[in-house]
PDB file of C-alpha atoms in Angstrom:
ATOM      1  CA  GLU F 146     -97.490  37.364  18.046  1.00  0.00           C
ATOM      2  CA  ALA F 147     -98.374  35.180  21.146  1.00  0.00           C
ATOM      3  CA  GLY F 148     -97.237  31.911  21.159  1.00  0.00           C
ATOM      4  CA  VAL F 149     -98.915  28.057  21.906  1.00  0.00           C
ATOM      5  CA  ALA F 150    -100.150  28.517  25.711  1.00  0.00           C
ATOM      6  CA  GLN F 151    -100.602  25.396  27.609  1.00  0.00           C
ATOM      7  CA  SER F 152    -101.632  25.059  31.240  1.00  0.00           C
ATOM      8  CA  PRO F 153    -100.806  23.421  34.152  1.00  0.00           C
ATOM      9  CA  ARG F 154     -97.038  23.456  33.370  1.00  0.00           C
ATOM     10  CA  TYR F 155     -96.700  20.525  36.082  1.00  0.00           C
ATOM     11  CA  LYS F 156     -99.167  18.078  37.093  1.00  0.00           C
ATOM     12  CA  ILE F 157     -98.711  15.114  39.902  1.00  0.00           C
ATOM     13  CA  ILE F 158    -101.324  12.623  40.150  1.00  0.00           C
ATOM     14  CA  GLU F 159    -101.954   9.214  41.846  1.00  0.00           C
ATOM     15  CA  LYS F 160    -103.079   6.374  39.170  1.00  0.00           C
ATOM     16  CA  ARG F 161    -106.537   5.954  38.412  1.00  0.00           C
ATOM     17  CA  GLN F 162    -107.215   9.556  39.159  1.00  0.00           C
ATOM     18  CA  SER F 163    -108.347  11.774  36.276  1.00  0.00           C
ATOM     19  CA  VAL F 164    -106.350  14.810  34.944  1.00  0.00           C
ATOM     20  CA  ALA F 165    -107.118  17.546  31.896  1.00  0.00           C
ATOM     21  CA  PHE F 166    -104.713  19.697  29.932  1.00  0.00           C
ATOM     22  CA  TRP F 167    -105.780  22.919  28.285  1.00  0.00           C
ATOM     23  CA  CYS F 168    -103.962  24.696  25.217  1.00  0.00           C
ATOM     24  CA  ASN F 169    -104.498  27.960  23.530  1.00  0.00           C
ATOM     25  CA  PRO F 170    -103.382  27.654  19.756  1.00  0.00           C
ATOM     26  CA  ILE F 171    -101.628  30.785  17.885  1.00  0.00           C
ATOM     27  CA  SER F 172    -104.640  33.192  16.661  1.00  0.00           C
ATOM     28  CA  GLY F 173    -105.344  32.142  13.035  1.00  0.00           C
ATOM     29  CA  HIS F 174    -104.009  28.428  13.106  1.00  0.00           C
ATOM     30  CA  ALA F 175    -106.532  25.882  11.688  1.00  0.00           C
ATOM     31  CA  THR F 176    -104.502  22.700  12.984  1.00  0.00           C
ATOM     32  CA  LEU F 177    -103.844  21.943  16.479  1.00  0.00           C
ATOM     33  CA  TYR F 178    -101.843  18.815  17.640  1.00  0.00           C
ATOM     34  CA  TRP F 179    -101.267  17.089  20.844  1.00  0.00           C
ATOM     35  CA  TYR F 180     -97.956  15.096  21.199  1.00  0.00           C
ATOM     36  CA  GLN F 181     -96.774  12.846  24.201  1.00  0.00           C
ATOM     37  CA  GLN F 182     -93.514  12.736  24.715  1.00  0.00           C
ATOM     38  CA  ILE F 183     -92.044  10.181  27.163  1.00  0.00           C
ATOM     39  CA  LEU F 184     -88.510  10.707  28.802  1.00  0.00           C
ATOM     40  CA  GLY F 185     -86.007   9.814  26.184  1.00  0.00           C
ATOM     41  CA  GLN F 186     -88.269   9.906  23.045  1.00  0.00           C
ATOM     42  CA  GLY F 187     -89.373  11.919  20.537  1.00  0.00           C
ATOM     43  CA  PRO F 188     -92.712  13.425  20.465  1.00  0.00           C
ATOM     44  CA  LYS F 189     -95.238  10.949  19.503  1.00  0.00           C
ATOM     45  CA  LEU F 190     -98.748  12.339  17.891  1.00  0.00           C
ATOM     46  CA  LEU F 191    -102.095  11.734  19.741  1.00  0.00           C
ATOM     47  CA  ILE F 192    -104.289  13.516  18.035  1.00  0.00           C
ATOM     48  CA  GLN F 193    -104.551  16.267  15.245  1.00  0.00           C
ATOM     49  CA  PHE F 194    -107.478  18.626  14.760  1.00  0.00           C
ATOM     50  CA  GLN F 195    -108.209  20.429  11.586  1.00  0.00           C
ATOM     51  CA  ASN F 196    -110.934  23.619  12.978  1.00  0.00           C
ATOM     52  CA  ASN F 197    -112.751  21.693  15.304  1.00  0.00           C
ATOM     53  CA  GLY F 198    -112.826  18.218  13.605  1.00  0.00           C
ATOM     54  CA  VAL F 199    -110.234  15.547  13.818  1.00  0.00           C
ATOM     55  CA  VAL F 200    -108.102  14.483  11.276  1.00  0.00           C
ATOM     56  CA  ASP F 201    -105.911  11.828  13.114  1.00  0.00           C
ATOM     57  CA  ASP F 202    -106.445  10.128  16.086  1.00  0.00           C
ATOM     58  CA  SER F 203    -105.274   6.632  15.572  1.00  0.00           C
ATOM     59  CA  GLN F 204    -102.521   6.833  17.989  1.00  0.00           C
ATOM     60  CA  LEU F 205    -104.975   8.109  21.041  1.00  0.00           C
ATOM     61  CA  PRO F 206    -105.664   5.624  23.403  1.00  0.00           C
ATOM     62  CA  LYS F 207    -109.428   6.175  23.300  1.00  0.00           C
ATOM     63  CA  ASP F 208    -110.434   3.660  26.207  1.00  0.00           C
ATOM     64  CA  ARG F 209    -108.844   6.733  28.553  1.00  0.00           C
ATOM     65  CA  PHE F 210    -107.483   9.076  26.800  1.00  0.00           C
ATOM     66  CA  SER F 211    -110.040  11.851  25.138  1.00  0.00           C
ATOM     67  CA  ALA F 212    -109.756  15.629  23.412  1.00  0.00           C
ATOM     68  CA  GLU F 213    -111.926  18.077  22.310  1.00  0.00           C
ATOM     69  CA  ARG F 214    -111.669  21.122  20.159  1.00  0.00           C
ATOM     70  CA  LEU F 215    -114.123  24.044  21.017  1.00  0.00           C
ATOM     71  CA  LYS F 216    -115.034  26.176  18.265  1.00  0.00           C
ATOM     72  CA  GLY F 217    -112.164  25.538  16.557  1.00  0.00           C
ATOM     73  CA  VAL F 218    -109.809  27.398  18.850  1.00  0.00           C
ATOM     74  CA  ASP F 219    -108.924  26.220  22.559  1.00  0.00           C
ATOM     75  CA  SER F 220    -108.311  22.291  22.805  1.00  0.00           C
ATOM     76  CA  THR F 221    -108.351  20.050  26.050  1.00  0.00           C
ATOM     77  CA  LEU F 222    -106.759  16.611  26.670  1.00  0.00           C
ATOM     78  CA  LYS F 223    -108.269  14.217  29.205  1.00  0.00           C
ATOM     79  CA  ILE F 224    -106.938  11.223  30.679  1.00  0.00           C
ATOM     80  CA  GLN F 225    -109.360   9.226  32.837  1.00  0.00           C
ATOM     81  CA  PRO F 226    -108.105   6.865  34.518  1.00  0.00           C
ATOM     82  CA  ALA F 227    -104.632   7.534  34.448  1.00  0.00           C
ATOM     83  CA  LYS F 228    -101.760   4.766  34.725  1.00  0.00           C
ATOM     84  CA  LEU F 229     -98.162   5.162  35.738  1.00  0.00           C
ATOM     85  CA  GLU F 230     -97.148   4.570  32.027  1.00  0.00           C
ATOM     86  CA  ASP F 231     -98.839   8.069  31.179  1.00  0.00           C
ATOM     87  CA  SER F 232     -96.168  10.119  33.002  1.00  0.00           C
ATOM     88  CA  ALA F 233     -94.766  11.967  30.054  1.00  0.00           C
ATOM     89  CA  VAL F 234     -94.855  15.765  28.676  1.00  0.00           C
ATOM     90  CA  TYR F 235     -97.957  16.448  26.765  1.00  0.00           C
ATOM     91  CA  LEU F 236     -97.185  19.103  24.426  1.00  0.00           C
ATOM     92  CA  CYS F 237     -99.486  21.163  22.131  1.00  0.00           C
ATOM     93  CA  ALA F 238     -98.507  22.440  18.620  1.00  0.00           C
ATOM     94  CA  SER F 239    -100.376  24.581  16.135  1.00  0.00           C
ATOM     95  CA  SER F 240     -99.785  25.710  12.418  1.00  0.00           C
ATOM     96  CA  SER F 241    -101.232  27.145   9.469  1.00  0.00           C
ATOM     97  CA  SER F 242     -98.584  25.683   7.155  1.00  0.00           C
ATOM     98  CA  PRO F 243     -96.329  22.569   7.558  1.00  0.00           C
ATOM     99  CA  ARG F 244     -94.598  24.153  10.281  1.00  0.00           C
ATOM    100  CA  GLN F 245     -95.743  23.556  13.421  1.00  0.00           C
ATOM    101  CA  TYR F 246     -95.047  26.208  16.599  1.00  0.00           C
ATOM    102  CA  PHE F 247     -95.070  24.208  20.124  1.00  0.00           C
ATOM    103  CA  GLY F 248     -96.284  25.538  23.618  1.00  0.00           C
ATOM    104  CA  PRO F 249     -93.807  24.613  26.557  1.00  0.00           C
ATOM    105  CA  GLY F 250     -95.667  21.239  27.506  1.00  0.00           C
ATOM    106  CA  THR F 251     -96.941  19.923  30.686  1.00  0.00           C
ATOM    107  CA  ARG F 252     -95.179  17.770  32.707  1.00  0.00           C
ATOM    108  CA  LEU F 253     -97.583  14.943  34.095  1.00  0.00           C
ATOM    109  CA  THR F 254     -96.324  12.727  36.873  1.00  0.00           C
ATOM    110  CA  VAL F 255     -98.393   9.705  37.573  1.00  0.00           C
ATOM    111  CA  THR F 256     -97.632   7.986  41.062  1.00  0.00           C
TER     112      THR F 256
ATOM    113  CA  ASP O 187     -92.187   1.221  14.358  1.00  0.00           C
ATOM    114  CA  GLN O 188     -89.693   4.156  14.771  1.00  0.00           C
ATOM    115  CA  GLN O 189     -89.697   5.601  11.147  1.00  0.00           C
ATOM    116  CA  VAL O 190     -87.529   8.313  12.055  1.00  0.00           C
ATOM    117  CA  LYS O 191     -83.997   7.519  13.839  1.00  0.00           C
ATOM    118  CA  GLN O 192     -81.497   9.523  15.175  1.00  0.00           C
ATOM    119  CA  ASN O 193     -78.658   6.922  16.245  1.00  0.00           C
ATOM    120  CA  SER O 194     -76.465   9.340  18.125  1.00  0.00           C
ATOM    121  CA  PRO O 195     -78.232  10.030  21.389  1.00  0.00           C
ATOM    122  CA  SER O 196     -75.579  12.952  22.191  1.00  0.00           C
ATOM    123  CA  LEU O 197     -72.579  14.804  20.566  1.00  0.00           C
ATOM    124  CA  SER O 198     -70.017  17.144  22.028  1.00  0.00           C
ATOM    125  CA  VAL O 199     -68.185  19.537  20.112  1.00  0.00           C
ATOM    126  CA  GLN O 200     -66.047  22.311  20.680  1.00  0.00           C
ATOM    127  CA  GLU O 201     -67.054  26.318  20.296  1.00  0.00           C
ATOM    128  CA  GLY O 202     -66.412  27.338  16.802  1.00  0.00           C
ATOM    129  CA  ARG O 203     -66.434  23.893  15.250  1.00  0.00           C
ATOM    130  CA  ILE O 204     -68.741  22.307  12.899  1.00  0.00           C
ATOM    131  CA  SER O 205     -71.806  20.316  14.635  1.00  0.00           C
ATOM    132  CA  ILE O 206     -73.298  17.498  12.547  1.00  0.00           C
ATOM    133  CA  LEU O 207     -76.397  15.997  13.418  1.00  0.00           C
ATOM    134  CA  ASN O 208     -77.819  12.675  11.299  1.00  0.00           C
ATOM    135  CA  CYS O 209     -81.296  11.391  10.814  1.00  0.00           C
ATOM    136  CA  ASP O 210     -82.063   8.451   9.067  1.00  0.00           C
ATOM    137  CA  TYR O 211     -85.934   7.737   7.713  1.00  0.00           C
ATOM    138  CA  THR O 212     -87.698   4.523   6.338  1.00  0.00           C
ATOM    139  CA  ASN O 213     -90.811   5.703   5.098  1.00  0.00           C
ATOM    140  CA  SER O 214     -89.730   6.650   1.163  1.00  0.00           C
ATOM    141  CA  MET O 215     -93.133   8.551   0.984  1.00  0.00           C
ATOM    142  CA  PHE O 216     -91.693  10.918   3.430  1.00  0.00           C
ATOM    143  CA  ASP O 217     -91.293  14.181   1.385  1.00  0.00           C
ATOM    144  CA  TYR O 218     -91.132  17.069   3.996  1.00  0.00           C
ATOM    145  CA  PHE O 219     -88.556  17.186   6.446  1.00  0.00           C
ATOM    146  CA  LEU O 220     -87.958  19.770   9.869  1.00  0.00           C
ATOM    147  CA  TRP O 221     -85.319  19.899  12.571  1.00  0.00           C
ATOM    148  CA  TYR O 222     -86.272  21.429  15.764  1.00  0.00           C
ATOM    149  CA  LYS O 223     -84.490  22.527  18.819  1.00  0.00           C
ATOM    150  CA  LYS O 224     -85.439  21.975  22.123  1.00  0.00           C
ATOM    151  CA  TYR O 225     -84.170  23.440  25.532  1.00  0.00           C
ATOM    152  CA  PRO O 226     -85.087  21.927  28.953  1.00  0.00           C
ATOM    153  CA  ALA O 227     -88.403  22.927  30.124  1.00  0.00           C
ATOM    154  CA  GLU O 228     -89.517  24.167  27.051  1.00  0.00           C
ATOM    155  CA  GLY O 229     -91.650  23.445  23.657  1.00  0.00           C
ATOM    156  CA  PRO O 230     -89.689  22.266  20.619  1.00  0.00           C
ATOM    157  CA  THR O 231     -88.846  25.414  18.723  1.00  0.00           C
ATOM    158  CA  PHE O 232     -88.941  25.156  14.686  1.00  0.00           C
ATOM    159  CA  LEU O 233     -85.149  25.256  13.155  1.00  0.00           C
ATOM    160  CA  ILE O 234     -84.973  24.946   9.429  1.00  0.00           C
ATOM    161  CA  SER O 235     -86.771  22.473   6.962  1.00  0.00           C
ATOM    162  CA  ILE O 236     -86.259  20.747   3.428  1.00  0.00           C
ATOM    163  CA  SER O 237     -88.966  19.631   0.874  1.00  0.00           C
ATOM    164  CA  SER O 238     -87.766  16.388  -0.962  1.00  0.00           C
ATOM    165  CA  ILE O 239     -87.253  18.551  -3.899  1.00  0.00           C
ATOM    166  CA  LYS O 240     -84.233  20.000  -2.705  1.00  0.00           C
ATOM    167  CA  ASP O 241     -81.090  18.329  -1.439  1.00  0.00           C
ATOM    168  CA  LYS O 242     -79.940  21.303   0.425  1.00  0.00           C
ATOM    169  CA  ASN O 243     -81.201  24.545   2.438  1.00  0.00           C
ATOM    170  CA  GLU O 244     -79.465  26.979   4.107  1.00  0.00           C
ATOM    171  CA  ASP O 245     -80.334  29.633   6.929  1.00  0.00           C
ATOM    172  CA  GLY O 246     -77.570  31.282   8.608  1.00  0.00           C
ATOM    173  CA  ARG O 247     -75.206  28.808  10.290  1.00  0.00           C
ATOM    174  CA  PHE O 248     -77.510  26.055   9.997  1.00  0.00           C
ATOM    175  CA  THR O 249     -77.897  23.597   6.866  1.00  0.00           C
ATOM    176  CA  VAL O 250     -79.846  20.852   6.028  1.00  0.00           C
ATOM    177  CA  PHE O 251     -79.063  18.119   3.799  1.00  0.00           C
ATOM    178  CA  LEU O 252     -81.225  15.645   2.016  1.00  0.00           C
ATOM    179  CA  ASN O 253     -79.879  12.246   0.433  1.00  0.00           C
ATOM    180  CA  LYS O 254     -83.174  10.992  -0.524  1.00  0.00           C
ATOM    181  CA  SER O 255     -81.769   7.701  -2.146  1.00  0.00           C
ATOM    182  CA  ALA O 256     -80.191   6.836   1.081  1.00  0.00           C
ATOM    183  CA  LYS O 257     -83.013   8.033   3.105  1.00  0.00           C
ATOM    184  CA  HIS O 258     -80.678  10.154   5.389  1.00  0.00           C
ATOM    185  CA  LEU O 259     -80.742  14.058   6.333  1.00  0.00           C
ATOM    186  CA  SER O 260     -77.942  15.772   8.447  1.00  0.00           C
ATOM    187  CA  LEU O 261     -78.327  19.493  10.198  1.00  0.00           C
ATOM    188  CA  HIS O 262     -75.242  21.175   9.873  1.00  0.00           C
ATOM    189  CA  ILE O 263     -74.249  23.943  12.287  1.00  0.00           C
ATOM    190  CA  VAL O 264     -71.194  26.312  11.355  1.00  0.00           C
ATOM    191  CA  PRO O 265     -69.457  27.684  13.777  1.00  0.00           C
ATOM    192  CA  SER O 266     -71.312  25.906  16.519  1.00  0.00           C
ATOM    193  CA  GLN O 267     -71.882  28.299  19.685  1.00  0.00           C
ATOM    194  CA  PRO O 268     -72.490  27.363  23.337  1.00  0.00           C
ATOM    195  CA  GLY O 269     -75.990  28.524  22.977  1.00  0.00           C
ATOM    196  CA  ASP O 270     -76.760  26.006  20.609  1.00  0.00           C
ATOM    197  CA  SER O 271     -76.548  23.472  23.323  1.00  0.00           C
ATOM    198  CA  ALA O 272     -79.804  21.793  23.084  1.00  0.00           C
ATOM    199  CA  VAL O 273     -81.652  18.655  22.182  1.00  0.00           C
ATOM    200  CA  TYR O 274     -82.495  18.580  18.527  1.00  0.00           C
ATOM    201  CA  PHE O 275     -84.947  16.476  16.933  1.00  0.00           C
ATOM    202  CA  CYS O 276     -85.585  15.540  13.180  1.00  0.00           C
ATOM    203  CA  ALA O 277     -89.277  15.415  11.986  1.00  0.00           C
ATOM    204  CA  ALA O 278     -90.716  13.946   8.783  1.00  0.00           C
ATOM    205  CA  SER O 279     -94.137  13.755   7.102  1.00  0.00           C
ATOM    206  CA  ALA O 280     -95.604  12.342   3.886  1.00  0.00           C
ATOM    207  CA  ASN O 281     -97.943  15.133   2.224  1.00  0.00           C
ATOM    208  CA  THR O 282     -97.419  18.301   4.403  1.00  0.00           C
ATOM    209  CA  GLY O 283    -100.299  18.849   6.876  1.00  0.00           C
ATOM    210  CA  ASN O 284    -100.084  15.297   7.305  1.00  0.00           C
ATOM    211  CA  GLN O 285     -99.176  13.310  10.645  1.00  0.00           C
ATOM    212  CA  PHE O 286     -95.526  14.348  11.244  1.00  0.00           C
ATOM    213  CA  TYR O 287     -92.933  11.305  12.800  1.00  0.00           C
ATOM    214  CA  PHE O 288     -90.133  12.108  14.865  1.00  0.00           C
ATOM    215  CA  GLY O 289     -86.804  10.994  15.955  1.00  0.00           C
ATOM    216  CA  THR O 290     -85.823  10.234  19.401  1.00  0.00           C
ATOM    217  CA  GLY O 291     -83.211  13.453  19.536  1.00  0.00           C
ATOM    218  CA  THR O 292     -79.773  14.042  19.859  1.00  0.00           C
ATOM    219  CA  SER O 293     -78.394  16.144  22.536  1.00  0.00           C
ATOM    220  CA  LEU O 294     -75.631  18.660  21.585  1.00  0.00           C
ATOM    221  CA  THR O 295     -73.309  20.069  24.018  1.00  0.00           C
ATOM    222  CA  VAL O 296     -71.033  22.528  22.838  1.00  0.00           C
ATOM    223  CA  ILE O 297     -68.162  22.926  24.802  1.00  0.00           C
ATOM    224  CA  PRO O 298     -66.753  26.610  25.271  1.00  0.00           C
TER     225      PRO O 298
END
């Protein structure tokens, strides 16, 4: 079974630039999550999708972050404009049960 | 507000001995708990879970204990192996399917 795919794996941008991350969940998983993990901290949920509908986006900084899940499968997370404090690993996870399967993450560095 | 806490940032254990990783939570509504293991440059991988109707769950060398009255859970690894060296996160949710809250992680080093 293929795992959760994410790209790119690494990204370096300057502040005020835009960036987008892509996630392809495990086939058949209805629920998709985006997490932000800042160095030394645990993953923090940004947004949760059930199929292509948003279940929880209460911790998504909506003035600069946006996410969509096309046709209930792939998802993209965008940051526009980026700030220095957005430097983190962005993890995508999917699930069809309480257990979540994580992708390898995208490490974003904002300079 | 950190609802799930792992107060030990790091732990070192000799190979073959027991590793005990601890996790505390504050929300009494949490009823499902998981442990994840994370190697550098990889995403977290699921290790073991427990629901609040149980106080113990075992899977091979890994056992999770839940003490609901103390709002505390622990992960026991016996015997510890060098390949167990990783960062371990505990996570909790209220009503499975809802948001999971993660602790800050404990970095385990198993010394050969």
